PDB file of C-alpha atoms and ligand atoms in Angstrom:
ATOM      1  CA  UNK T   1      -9.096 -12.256  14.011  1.00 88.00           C
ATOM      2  CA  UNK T   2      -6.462 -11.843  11.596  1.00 97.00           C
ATOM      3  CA  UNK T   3      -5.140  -8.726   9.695  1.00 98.00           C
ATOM      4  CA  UNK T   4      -4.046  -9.343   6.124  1.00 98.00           C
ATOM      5  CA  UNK T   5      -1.343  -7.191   4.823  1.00 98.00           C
ATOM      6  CA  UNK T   6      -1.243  -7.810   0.964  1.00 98.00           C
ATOM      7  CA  UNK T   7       0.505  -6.399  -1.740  1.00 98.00           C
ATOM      8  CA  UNK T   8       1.350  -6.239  -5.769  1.00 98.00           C
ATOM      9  CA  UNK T   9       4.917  -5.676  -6.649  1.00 98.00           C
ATOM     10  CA  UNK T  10       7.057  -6.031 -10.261  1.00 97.00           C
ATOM     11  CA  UNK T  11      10.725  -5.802  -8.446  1.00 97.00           C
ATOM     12  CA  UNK T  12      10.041  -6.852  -4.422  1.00 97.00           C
ATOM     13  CA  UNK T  13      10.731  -3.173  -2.618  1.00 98.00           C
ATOM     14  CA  UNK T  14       7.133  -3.119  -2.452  1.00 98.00           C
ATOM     15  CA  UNK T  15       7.175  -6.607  -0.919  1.00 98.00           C
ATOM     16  CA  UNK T  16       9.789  -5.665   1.238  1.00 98.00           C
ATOM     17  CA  UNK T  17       7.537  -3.074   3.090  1.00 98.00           C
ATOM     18  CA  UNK T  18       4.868  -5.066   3.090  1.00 99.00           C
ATOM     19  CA  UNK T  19       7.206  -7.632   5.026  1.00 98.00           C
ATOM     20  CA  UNK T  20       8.371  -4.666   7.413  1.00 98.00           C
ATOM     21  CA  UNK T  21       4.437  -3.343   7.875  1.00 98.00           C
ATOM     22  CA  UNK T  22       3.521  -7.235   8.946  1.00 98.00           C
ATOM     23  CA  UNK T  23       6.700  -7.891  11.335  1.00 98.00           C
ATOM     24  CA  UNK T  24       5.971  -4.429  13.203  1.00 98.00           C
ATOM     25  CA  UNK T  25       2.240  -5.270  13.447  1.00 98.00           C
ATOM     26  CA  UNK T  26       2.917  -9.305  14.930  1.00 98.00           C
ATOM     27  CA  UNK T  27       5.376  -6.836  17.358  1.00 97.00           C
ATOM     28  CA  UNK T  28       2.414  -5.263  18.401  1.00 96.00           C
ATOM     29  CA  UNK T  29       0.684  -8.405  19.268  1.00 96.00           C
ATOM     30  CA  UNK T  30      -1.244  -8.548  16.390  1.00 97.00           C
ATOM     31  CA  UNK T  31      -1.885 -11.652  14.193  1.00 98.00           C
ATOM     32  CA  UNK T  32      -0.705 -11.205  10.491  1.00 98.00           C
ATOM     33  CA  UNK T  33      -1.320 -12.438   7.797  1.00 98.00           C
ATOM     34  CA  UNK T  34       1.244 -11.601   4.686  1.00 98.00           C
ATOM     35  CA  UNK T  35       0.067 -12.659   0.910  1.00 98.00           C
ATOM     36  CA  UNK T  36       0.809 -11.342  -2.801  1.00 98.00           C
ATOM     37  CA  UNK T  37      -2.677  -9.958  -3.747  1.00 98.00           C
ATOM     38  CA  UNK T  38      -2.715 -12.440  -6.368  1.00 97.00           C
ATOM     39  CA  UNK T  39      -2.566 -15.213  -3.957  1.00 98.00           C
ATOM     40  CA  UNK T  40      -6.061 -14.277  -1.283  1.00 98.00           C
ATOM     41  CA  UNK T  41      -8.698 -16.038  -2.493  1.00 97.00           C
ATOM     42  CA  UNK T  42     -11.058 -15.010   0.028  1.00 97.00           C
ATOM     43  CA  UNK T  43     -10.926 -12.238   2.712  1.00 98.00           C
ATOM     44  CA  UNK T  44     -13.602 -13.850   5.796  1.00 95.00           C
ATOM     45  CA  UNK T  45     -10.808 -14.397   7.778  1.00 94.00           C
ATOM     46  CA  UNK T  46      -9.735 -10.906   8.524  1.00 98.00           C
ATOM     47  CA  UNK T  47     -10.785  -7.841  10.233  1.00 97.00           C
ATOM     48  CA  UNK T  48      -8.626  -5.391   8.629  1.00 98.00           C
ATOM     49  CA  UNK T  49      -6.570  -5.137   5.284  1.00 98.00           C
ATOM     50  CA  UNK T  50      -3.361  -3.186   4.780  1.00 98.00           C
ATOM     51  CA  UNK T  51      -2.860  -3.052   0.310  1.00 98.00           C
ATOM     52  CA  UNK T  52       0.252  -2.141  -0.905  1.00 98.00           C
ATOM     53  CA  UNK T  53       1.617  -1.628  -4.487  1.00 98.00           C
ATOM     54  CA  UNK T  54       3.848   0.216  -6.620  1.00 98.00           C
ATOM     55  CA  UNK T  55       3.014   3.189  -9.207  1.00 98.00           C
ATOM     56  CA  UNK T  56       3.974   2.748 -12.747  1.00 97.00           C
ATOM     57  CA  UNK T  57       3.598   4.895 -15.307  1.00 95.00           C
ATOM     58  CA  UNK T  58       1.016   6.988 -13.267  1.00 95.00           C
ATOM     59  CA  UNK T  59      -1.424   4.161 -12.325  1.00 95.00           C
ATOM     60  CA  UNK T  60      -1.146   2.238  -8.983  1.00 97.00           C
ATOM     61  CA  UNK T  61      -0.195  -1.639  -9.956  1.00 98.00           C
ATOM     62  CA  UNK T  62      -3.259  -3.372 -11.690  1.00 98.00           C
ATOM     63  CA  UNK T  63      -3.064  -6.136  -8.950  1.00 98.00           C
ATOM     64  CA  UNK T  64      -3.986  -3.937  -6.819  1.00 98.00           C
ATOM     65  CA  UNK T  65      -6.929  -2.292  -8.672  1.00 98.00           C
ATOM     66  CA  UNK T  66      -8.149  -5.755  -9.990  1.00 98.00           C
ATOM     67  CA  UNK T  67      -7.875  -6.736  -5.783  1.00 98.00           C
ATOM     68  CA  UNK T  68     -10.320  -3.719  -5.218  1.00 98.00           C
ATOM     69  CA  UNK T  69     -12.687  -5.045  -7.653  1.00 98.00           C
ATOM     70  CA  UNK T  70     -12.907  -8.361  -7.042  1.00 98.00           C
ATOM     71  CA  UNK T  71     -13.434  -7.800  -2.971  1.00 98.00           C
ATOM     72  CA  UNK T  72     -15.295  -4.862  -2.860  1.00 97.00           C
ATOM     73  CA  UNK T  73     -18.421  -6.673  -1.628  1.00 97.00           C
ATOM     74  CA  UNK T  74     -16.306  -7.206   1.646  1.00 97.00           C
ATOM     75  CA  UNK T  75     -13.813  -4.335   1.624  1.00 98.00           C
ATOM     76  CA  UNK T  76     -16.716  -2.156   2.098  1.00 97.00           C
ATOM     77  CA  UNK T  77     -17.271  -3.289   5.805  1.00 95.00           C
ATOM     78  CA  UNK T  78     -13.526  -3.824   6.224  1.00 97.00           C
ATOM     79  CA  UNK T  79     -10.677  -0.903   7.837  1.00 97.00           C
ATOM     80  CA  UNK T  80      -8.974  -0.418   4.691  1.00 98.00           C
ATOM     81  CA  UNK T  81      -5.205   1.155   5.173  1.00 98.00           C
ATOM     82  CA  UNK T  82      -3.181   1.801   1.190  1.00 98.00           C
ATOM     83  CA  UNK T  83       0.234   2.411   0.613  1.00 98.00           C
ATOM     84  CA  UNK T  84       2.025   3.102  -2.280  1.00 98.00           C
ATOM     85  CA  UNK T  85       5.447   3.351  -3.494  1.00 98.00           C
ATOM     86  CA  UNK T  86       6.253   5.142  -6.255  1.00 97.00           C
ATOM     87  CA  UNK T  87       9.174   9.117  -5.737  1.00 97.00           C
ATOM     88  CA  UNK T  88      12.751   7.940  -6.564  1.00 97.00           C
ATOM     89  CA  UNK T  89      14.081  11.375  -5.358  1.00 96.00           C
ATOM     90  CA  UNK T  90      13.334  14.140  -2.548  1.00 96.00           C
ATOM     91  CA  UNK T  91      12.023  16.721  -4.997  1.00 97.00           C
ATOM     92  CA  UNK T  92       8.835  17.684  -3.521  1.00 97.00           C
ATOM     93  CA  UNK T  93       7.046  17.819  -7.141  1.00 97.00           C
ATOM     94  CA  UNK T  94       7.729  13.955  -7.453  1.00 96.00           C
ATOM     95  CA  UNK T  95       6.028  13.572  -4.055  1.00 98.00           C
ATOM     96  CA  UNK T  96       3.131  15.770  -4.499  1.00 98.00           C
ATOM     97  CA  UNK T  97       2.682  14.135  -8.308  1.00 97.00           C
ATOM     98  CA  UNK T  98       2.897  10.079  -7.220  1.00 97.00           C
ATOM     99  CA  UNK T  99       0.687  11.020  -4.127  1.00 98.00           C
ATOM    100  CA  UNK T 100      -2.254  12.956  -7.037  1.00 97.00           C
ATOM    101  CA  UNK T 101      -1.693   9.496  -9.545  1.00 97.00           C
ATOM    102  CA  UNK T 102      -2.723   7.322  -6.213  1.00 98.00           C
ATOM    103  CA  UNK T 103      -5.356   9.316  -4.998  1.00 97.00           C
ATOM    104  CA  UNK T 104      -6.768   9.585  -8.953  1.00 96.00           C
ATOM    105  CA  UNK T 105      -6.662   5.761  -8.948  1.00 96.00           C
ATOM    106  CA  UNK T 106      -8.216   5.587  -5.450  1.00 97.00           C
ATOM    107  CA  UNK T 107     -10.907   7.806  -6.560  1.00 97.00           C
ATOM    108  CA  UNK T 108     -12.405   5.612  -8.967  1.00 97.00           C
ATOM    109  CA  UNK T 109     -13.032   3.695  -6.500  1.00 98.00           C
ATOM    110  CA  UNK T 110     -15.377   5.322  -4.634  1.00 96.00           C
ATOM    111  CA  UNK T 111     -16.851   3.424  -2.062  1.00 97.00           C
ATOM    112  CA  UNK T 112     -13.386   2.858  -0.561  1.00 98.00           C
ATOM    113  CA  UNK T 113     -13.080   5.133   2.518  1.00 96.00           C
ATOM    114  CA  UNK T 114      -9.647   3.790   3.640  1.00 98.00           C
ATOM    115  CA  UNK T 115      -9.077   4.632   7.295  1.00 97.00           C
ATOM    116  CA  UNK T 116      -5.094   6.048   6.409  1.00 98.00           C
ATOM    117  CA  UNK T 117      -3.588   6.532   2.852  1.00 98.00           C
ATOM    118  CA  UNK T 118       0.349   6.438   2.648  1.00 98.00           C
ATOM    119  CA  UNK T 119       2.881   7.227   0.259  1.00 98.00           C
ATOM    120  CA  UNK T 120       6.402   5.806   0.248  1.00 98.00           C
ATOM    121  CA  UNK T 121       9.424   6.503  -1.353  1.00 98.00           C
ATOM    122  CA  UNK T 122      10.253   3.737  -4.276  1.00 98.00           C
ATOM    123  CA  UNK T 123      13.291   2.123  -5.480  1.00 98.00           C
ATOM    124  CA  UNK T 124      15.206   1.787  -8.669  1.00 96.00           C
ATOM    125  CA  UNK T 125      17.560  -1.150  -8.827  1.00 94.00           C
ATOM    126  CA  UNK T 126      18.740  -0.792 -13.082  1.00 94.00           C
ATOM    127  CA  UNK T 127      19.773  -4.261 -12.867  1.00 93.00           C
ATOM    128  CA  UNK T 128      16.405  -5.843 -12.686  1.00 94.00           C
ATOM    129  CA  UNK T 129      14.822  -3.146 -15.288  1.00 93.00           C
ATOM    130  CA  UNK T 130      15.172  -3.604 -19.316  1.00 93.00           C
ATOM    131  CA  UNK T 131      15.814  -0.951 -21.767  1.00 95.00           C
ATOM    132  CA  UNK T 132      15.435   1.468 -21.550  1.00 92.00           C
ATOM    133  CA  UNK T 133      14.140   1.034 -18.141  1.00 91.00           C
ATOM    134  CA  UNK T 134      17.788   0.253 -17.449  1.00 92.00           C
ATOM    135  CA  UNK T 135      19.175   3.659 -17.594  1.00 93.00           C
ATOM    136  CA  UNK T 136      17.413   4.844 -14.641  1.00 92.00           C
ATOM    137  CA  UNK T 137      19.601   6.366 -11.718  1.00 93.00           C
ATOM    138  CA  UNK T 138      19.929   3.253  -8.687  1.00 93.00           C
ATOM    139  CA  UNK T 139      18.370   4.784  -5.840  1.00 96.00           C
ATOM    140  CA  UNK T 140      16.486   3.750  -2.786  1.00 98.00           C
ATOM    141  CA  UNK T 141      14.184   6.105  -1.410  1.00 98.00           C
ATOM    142  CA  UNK T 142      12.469   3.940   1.312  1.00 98.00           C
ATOM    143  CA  UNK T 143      12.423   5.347   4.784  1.00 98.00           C
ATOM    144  CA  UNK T 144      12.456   2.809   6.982  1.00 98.00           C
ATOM    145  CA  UNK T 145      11.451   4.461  10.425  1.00 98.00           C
ATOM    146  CA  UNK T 146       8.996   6.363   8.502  1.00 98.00           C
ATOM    147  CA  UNK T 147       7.532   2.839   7.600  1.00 98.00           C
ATOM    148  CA  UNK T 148       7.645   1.065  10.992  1.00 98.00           C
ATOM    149  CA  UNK T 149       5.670   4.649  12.640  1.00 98.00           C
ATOM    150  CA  UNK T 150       2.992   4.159  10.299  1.00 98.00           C
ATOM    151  CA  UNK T 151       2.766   0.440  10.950  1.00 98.00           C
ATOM    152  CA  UNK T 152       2.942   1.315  14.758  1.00 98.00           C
ATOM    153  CA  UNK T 153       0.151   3.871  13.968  1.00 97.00           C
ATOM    154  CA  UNK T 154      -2.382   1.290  12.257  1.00 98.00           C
ATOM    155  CA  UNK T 155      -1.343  -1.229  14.893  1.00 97.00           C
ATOM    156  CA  UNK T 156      -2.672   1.091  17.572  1.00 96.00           C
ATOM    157  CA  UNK T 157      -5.894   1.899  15.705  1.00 94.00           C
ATOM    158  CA  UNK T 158      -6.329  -2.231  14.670  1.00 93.00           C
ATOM    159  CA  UNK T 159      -6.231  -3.168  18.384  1.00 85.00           C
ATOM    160  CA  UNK T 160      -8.067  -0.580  19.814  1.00 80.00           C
ATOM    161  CA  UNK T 161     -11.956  -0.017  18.049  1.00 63.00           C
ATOM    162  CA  UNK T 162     -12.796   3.086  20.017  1.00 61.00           C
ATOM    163  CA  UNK T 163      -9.513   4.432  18.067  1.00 56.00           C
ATOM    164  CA  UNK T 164     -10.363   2.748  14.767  1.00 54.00           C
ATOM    165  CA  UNK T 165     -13.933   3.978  14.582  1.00 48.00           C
ATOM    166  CA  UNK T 166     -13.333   8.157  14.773  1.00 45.00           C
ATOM    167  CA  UNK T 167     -10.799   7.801  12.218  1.00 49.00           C
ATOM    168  CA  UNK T 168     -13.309   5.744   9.877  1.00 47.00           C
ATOM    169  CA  UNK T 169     -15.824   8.220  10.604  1.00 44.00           C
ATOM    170  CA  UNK T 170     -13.698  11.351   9.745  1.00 41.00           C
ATOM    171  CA  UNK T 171     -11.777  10.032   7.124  1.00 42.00           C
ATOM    172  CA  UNK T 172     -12.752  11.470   3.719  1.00 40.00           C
ATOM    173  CA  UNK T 173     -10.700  11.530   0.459  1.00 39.00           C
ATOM    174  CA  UNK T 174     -10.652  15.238   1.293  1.00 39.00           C
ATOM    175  CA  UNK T 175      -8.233  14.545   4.554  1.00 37.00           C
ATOM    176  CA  UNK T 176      -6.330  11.622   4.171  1.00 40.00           C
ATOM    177  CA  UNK T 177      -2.868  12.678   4.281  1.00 41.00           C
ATOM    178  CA  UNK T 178       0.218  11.205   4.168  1.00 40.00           C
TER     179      UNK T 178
HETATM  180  C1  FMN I   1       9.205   1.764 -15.579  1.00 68.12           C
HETATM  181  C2  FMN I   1       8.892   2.455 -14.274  1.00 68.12           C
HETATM  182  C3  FMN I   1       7.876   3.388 -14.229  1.00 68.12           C
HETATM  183  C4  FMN I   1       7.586   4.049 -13.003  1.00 68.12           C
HETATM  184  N1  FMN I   1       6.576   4.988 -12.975  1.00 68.12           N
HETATM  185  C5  FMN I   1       6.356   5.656 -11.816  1.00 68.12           C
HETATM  186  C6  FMN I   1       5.353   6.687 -11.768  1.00 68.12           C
HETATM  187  O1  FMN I   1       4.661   6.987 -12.737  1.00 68.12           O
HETATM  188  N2  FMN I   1       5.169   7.361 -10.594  1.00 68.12           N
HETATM  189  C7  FMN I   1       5.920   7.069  -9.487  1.00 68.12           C
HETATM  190  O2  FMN I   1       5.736   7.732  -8.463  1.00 68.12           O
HETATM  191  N3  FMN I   1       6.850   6.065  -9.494  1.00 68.12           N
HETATM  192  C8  FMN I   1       7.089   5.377 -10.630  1.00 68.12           C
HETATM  193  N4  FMN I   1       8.021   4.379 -10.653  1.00 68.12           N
HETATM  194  C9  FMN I   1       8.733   4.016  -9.421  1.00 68.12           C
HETATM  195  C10 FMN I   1       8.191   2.720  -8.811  1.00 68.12           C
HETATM  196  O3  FMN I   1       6.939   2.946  -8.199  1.00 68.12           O
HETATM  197  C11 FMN I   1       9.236   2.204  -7.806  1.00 68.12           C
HETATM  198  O4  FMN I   1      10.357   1.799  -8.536  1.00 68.12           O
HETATM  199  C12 FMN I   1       8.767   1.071  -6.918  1.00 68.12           C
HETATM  200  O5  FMN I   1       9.690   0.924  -5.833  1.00 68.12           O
HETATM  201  C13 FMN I   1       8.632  -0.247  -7.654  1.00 68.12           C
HETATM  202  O6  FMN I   1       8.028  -1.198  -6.802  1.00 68.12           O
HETATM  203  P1  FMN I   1       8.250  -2.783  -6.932  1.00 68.12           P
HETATM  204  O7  FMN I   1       9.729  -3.069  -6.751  1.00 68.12           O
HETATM  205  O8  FMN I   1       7.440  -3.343  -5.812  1.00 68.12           O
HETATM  206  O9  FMN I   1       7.740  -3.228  -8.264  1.00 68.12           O
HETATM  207  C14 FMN I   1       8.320   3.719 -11.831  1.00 68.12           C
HETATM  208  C15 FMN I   1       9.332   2.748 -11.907  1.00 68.12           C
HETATM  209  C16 FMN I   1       9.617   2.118 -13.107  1.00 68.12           C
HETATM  210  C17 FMN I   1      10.715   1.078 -13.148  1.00 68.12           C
END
């Protein structure tokens, strides 16, 4: 079986860890699959599903909501892990405040019991943005090792079931951290 790691992005730094969550995953041994959300038609072919997209304006991409609704038939019997991108600096308000705008969006949908839920720093390149977008401050707040340990992490869950199936039983929105 295959593991799909999909994503939504506007500006590619969320494809870019999507790319970095699939190559440490095939390191593991594991067979990836990597897709825009937009592009998975159908999801028989996997047994587990990494989502990834951006926050914008307080709301997790709508790719990745519409992807939600349009598979939860099979998501619901599917390890589910989320990332999102979204703090553009180290203030710990910016962390705390992206992390409560994905898990409001994740709550809505609530017969997703994701087995880990992970926020990631986001990036701001002003050159691809339009005013007034534009005058945002560059920065790059992606932390690579971070990203490859929590792809390591999943890794070791996906190939090992006795690991995968505590974690699905314990996790609830009330202790999924990250
Ligand atoms: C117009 C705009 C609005 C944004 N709104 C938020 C937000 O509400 N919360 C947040 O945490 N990050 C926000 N971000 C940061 C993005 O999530 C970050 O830039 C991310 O890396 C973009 O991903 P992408 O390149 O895959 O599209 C915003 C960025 C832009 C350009």
């Amino acid at each position: 079986m295959t593991t799909l790691v999909t994503y939504a992005t506007k500006y590619g730094s969320t494809q870019e860890v999507a790319e970095t969550i699939a190559a440490s995953l095939r390191q593991q041994g594991i067979q990836v699959e990597l897709l825009p959300v937009r592009e998975v038609n159908t999801l028989s072919n996997y047994s587990e599903v990494v989502l990834g997209a951006a926050i914008y304006a307080g709301r997790w991409h709508k790719d990745a909501r519409k992807f939600l609704r349009q598979h939860h038939a099979t998501l619901v019997n599917l390890p589910v892990a989320i990332f999102a991108l979204g703090p553009l600096s180290d203030d710990e308000k910016a962390w705390q405040g992206a992390r409560a705008q994905l898990d409001q969006t994740l709550a809505r949908f609530s017969w997703l019991t994701p087995i880990a839920v992970k926020m990631f720093g986001g990036v701001i390149d002003p050159s691809k943005l339009h005013f007034p977008f534009n005058h945002m401050p560059a920065g790059d707040k992606r932390d690579w090792e971070a990203i490859r340990t929590w792809a390591n992490e999943l890794g070791t869950s996906f190939s090992s079931p006795t690991t995968l199936k505590p974690v699905l039983e314990n996790t609830t929105p009330a202790n999924i951290t990250g």
